[in-house]
Amino acid sequence: MSELAQVRVAMIGAGSMANHVHYPSLASFDDVEIVAIADLDPRRLNATADKYGVSRRYHDYQRMVKEVAPDAVYAIGPPHIFYDIWVWCLQQGLNLCIEKPMGLTLHHAQSLAYLAQLHGCITQVSFQRRACPLAVLLRAKCLERGPITHAVCRFYKCQPAADVSAYGHMMGDGVHAIDTLRWMCGGEVVGVQSIGRRVGVHDLNFFAALLTFDNGATGVLLNSWSSGRRIFDIEMHAPGICAEAELEGMGHLYADGDTVGTTFDTREVAGGDELYIFGGFQAKNRQFIDAVKAGRQPESCFADAVKTMEVAETILAQTRLQE
Ligand SMILES: NC(=O)c1ccc[n+]([C@@H]2O[C@H](COP(=O)([O-])OP(=O)(O)OC[C@H]3O[C@@H](n4cnc5c(N)ncnc54)[C@H](O)[C@@H]3O)[C@@H](O)[C@H]2O)c1
């Protein structure tokens, strides 16, 4: 089968993240046409469709899909509202890109992965940190020296919310850090040790987990939602070399005991000042579009992303409460 030249994408959802990162990413690709948009909110629908010059506008996403027969669908919105939409899209055999998390529960994620396989859909969960140009560059530099021996991911927020459960924190946010560790270490998690704490709230909002991988690498996960500010940073180590980076800021690479190292600015590496570029969303969306064109799965297909949800559930199950 020959490769698609142009990918016709239909969008379900014209909300915040969609407008922030997914519409601008897709609009930046010459080989993508946003053919239609569906949203229940007429104000959001029209504002987004006007901005991107899309004439076909719908309130009923099922009608949209039937009328425009897209090559792929982006269904971007929170899992408690979008799960049924995702299921319907997969049942129609549509190629589908969604935001994280892949459902509210591991059961949701497993059912989506099952349906994707059953109906032969090309799928992606937007775990964009794997595609952040700074992270990709630093990992490639480390791999020139050999496999990653250990990696660290720290994900902190200043959100001491009493109404969010440990499960919600880990499945909604923690999955970003777990997925980034899986990518950095380049293997599958085979062991988990974890401690958790409740800092000012009734359920766990701090996790320190040690992950062992089937290739011998070690991953360290630090997640706190009661910290002073939002930080997402990484460390990677390979023989004689290490890198550290705050993915939305600066990165540093050190080799052979040199303490000065080389400094990289995430915006310069990515070649753009906008979050959708330096944050990795554009590159992640590129992976999905290329996969749809070639008729194969991208690296963050549902079959892979469900493994991140499984690790999240295992961490929750294994966490020992530290009073
Ligand atoms: N990857 C990241 O780093 C990152 C960061 C922040 C948020 N997120 C994720 O993004 C997701 C939220 O996306 P968002 O901000 O675009 O959501 P949003 O809530 O702002 O927008 C959802 C839109 O969907 C529309 N909608 C709801 N039901 C519909 C239906 N049946 N048919 C058509 N439209 C319908 C709503 O009217 C709304 O405009 C969450 O899952 C969140 O976890 C990811």
CSV table of C-alpha atoms in Angstrom, one decimal, residues 95-223:
chain,number,residue,atom,x,y,z
A,95,ASN,CA,-7.0,6.1,13.8
A,96,LEU,CA,-7.0,8.0,17.1
A,97,CYS,CA,-4.8,10.4,19.0
A,98,ILE,CA,-5.7,11.3,22.6
A,99,GLU,CA,-4.2,13.3,25.5
A,100,LYS,CA,-3.0,11.5,28.6
A,101,PRO,CA,-4.2,9.9,30.8
A,102,MET,CA,-5.5,6.9,28.9
A,103,GLY,CA,-8.6,6.7,31.0
A,104,LEU,CA,-9.4,7.2,34.6
A,105,THR,CA,-8.3,3.7,35.6
A,106,LEU,CA,-6.1,0.9,34.4
A,107,HIS,CA,-9.2,-1.0,33.3
A,108,HIS,CA,-10.1,2.0,31.0
A,109,ALA,CA,-6.6,1.9,29.5
A,110,GLN,CA,-6.6,-1.9,29.0
A,111,SER,CA,-10.0,-1.8,27.3
A,112,LEU,CA,-8.8,1.0,25.0
A,113,ALA,CA,-5.7,-0.9,24.1
A,114,TYR,CA,-7.8,-4.0,23.5
A,115,LEU,CA,-10.3,-2.2,21.2
A,116,ALA,CA,-7.4,-0.5,19.3
A,117,GLN,CA,-5.9,-3.9,18.5
A,118,LEU,CA,-9.3,-5.5,17.7
A,119,HIS,CA,-10.2,-2.9,15.2
A,120,GLY,CA,-6.7,-2.3,13.8
A,121,CYS,CA,-6.5,1.4,14.7
A,122,ILE,CA,-3.3,3.4,14.7
A,123,THR,CA,-3.2,5.2,18.1
A,124,GLN,CA,-1.2,7.6,20.2
A,125,VAL,CA,-1.3,8.9,23.8
A,126,SER,CA,0.3,12.3,23.9
A,127,PHE,CA,3.3,11.5,26.2
A,128,GLN,CA,5.1,14.4,24.6
A,129,ARG,CA,8.1,14.5,27.0
A,130,ARG,CA,9.6,11.5,25.1
A,131,ALA,CA,9.7,13.8,22.1
A,132,CYS,CA,11.0,17.0,23.8
A,133,PRO,CA,13.9,18.0,21.5
A,134,LEU,CA,16.2,18.8,24.5
A,135,ALA,CA,15.5,15.4,26.1
A,136,VAL,CA,16.0,13.6,22.7
A,137,LEU,CA,19.3,15.3,22.2
A,138,LEU,CA,20.6,14.6,25.6
A,139,ARG,CA,19.6,11.0,25.5
A,140,ALA,CA,21.3,10.5,22.1
A,141,LYS,CA,24.5,12.0,23.5
A,142,CYS,CA,24.4,9.6,26.5
A,143,LEU,CA,23.7,6.6,24.3
A,144,GLU,CA,26.8,7.3,22.3
A,145,ARG,CA,28.7,6.1,25.4
A,146,GLY,CA,26.6,3.0,26.1
A,147,PRO,CA,23.2,2.1,27.6
A,148,ILE,CA,21.5,4.2,30.2
A,149,THR,CA,22.5,2.8,33.6
A,150,HIS,CA,20.1,4.9,35.7
A,151,ALA,CA,17.7,7.8,35.2
A,152,VAL,CA,15.8,10.1,37.5
A,153,CYS,CA,12.6,11.9,36.9
A,154,ARG,CA,11.3,14.6,39.3
A,155,PHE,CA,7.8,15.9,38.8
A,156,TYR,CA,6.6,18.4,41.4
A,157,LYS,CA,3.6,20.6,41.7
A,158,CYS,CA,2.4,23.2,44.2
A,159,GLN,CA,-1.2,21.7,44.4
A,160,PRO,CA,-2.0,20.7,48.0
A,161,ALA,CA,-5.6,19.7,46.9
A,162,ALA,CA,-7.4,17.7,49.6
A,163,ASP,CA,-10.0,16.5,47.1
A,164,VAL,CA,-7.6,14.6,44.7
A,165,SER,CA,-6.9,11.0,45.6
A,166,ALA,CA,-3.5,9.3,45.4
A,167,TYR,CA,-5.0,7.3,42.5
A,168,GLY,CA,-6.0,10.5,40.7
A,169,HIS,CA,-2.5,12.0,41.2
A,170,MET,CA,-0.7,8.9,40.0
A,171,MET,CA,-2.9,8.0,37.0
A,172,GLY,CA,-3.4,11.6,35.9
A,173,ASP,CA,0.0,13.2,36.5
A,174,GLY,CA,2.5,10.6,37.8
A,175,VAL,CA,2.1,8.7,34.5
A,176,HIS,CA,4.1,11.5,32.7
A,177,ALA,CA,7.1,10.9,34.9
A,178,ILE,CA,6.8,7.1,34.7
A,179,ASP,CA,6.5,7.2,30.9
A,180,THR,CA,9.5,9.5,30.7
A,181,LEU,CA,11.5,7.0,32.9
A,182,ARG,CA,10.4,4.1,30.7
A,183,TRP,CA,11.7,6.0,27.6
A,184,MET,CA,15.0,7.1,29.2
A,185,CYS,CA,15.8,3.7,30.6
A,186,GLY,CA,14.8,2.0,27.3
A,187,GLY,CA,13.3,-1.2,28.9
A,188,GLU,CA,10.4,-2.5,30.8
A,189,VAL,CA,9.8,-2.2,34.5
A,190,VAL,CA,10.2,-5.5,36.3
A,191,GLY,CA,10.4,-4.3,40.0
A,192,VAL,CA,9.0,-1.5,42.1
A,193,GLN,CA,9.8,-0.3,45.6
A,194,SER,CA,8.0,2.8,46.8
A,195,ILE,CA,7.3,4.9,49.8
A,196,GLY,CA,4.5,7.5,50.0
A,197,ARG,CA,3.5,10.3,52.3
A,198,ARG,CA,0.5,12.5,53.0
A,199,VAL,CA,1.7,16.0,53.2
A,200,GLY,CA,-1.1,18.2,54.6
A,201,VAL,CA,-3.9,16.1,52.9
A,202,HIS,CA,-5.8,12.9,53.7
A,203,ASP,CA,-4.4,10.8,50.8
A,204,LEU,CA,-0.9,10.2,49.4
A,205,ASN,CA,0.5,13.2,47.5
A,206,PHE,CA,4.2,12.3,47.7
A,207,PHE,CA,5.9,9.3,46.2
A,208,ALA,CA,9.5,8.2,46.0
A,209,ALA,CA,9.8,5.0,43.9
A,210,LEU,CA,12.7,2.9,42.7
A,211,LEU,CA,12.0,1.1,39.4
A,212,THR,CA,14.2,-1.8,38.1
A,213,PHE,CA,14.2,-2.5,34.4
A,214,ASP,CA,14.6,-5.7,32.5
A,215,ASN,CA,17.7,-4.4,30.8
A,216,GLY,CA,19.4,-3.7,34.1
A,217,ALA,CA,18.7,0.0,34.3
A,218,THR,CA,17.4,1.7,37.4
A,219,GLY,CA,14.8,4.4,37.5
A,220,VAL,CA,14.2,6.9,40.3
A,221,LEU,CA,10.8,8.6,40.5
A,222,LEU,CA,10.1,11.5,42.7
A,223,ASN,CA,6.5,12.9,42.6
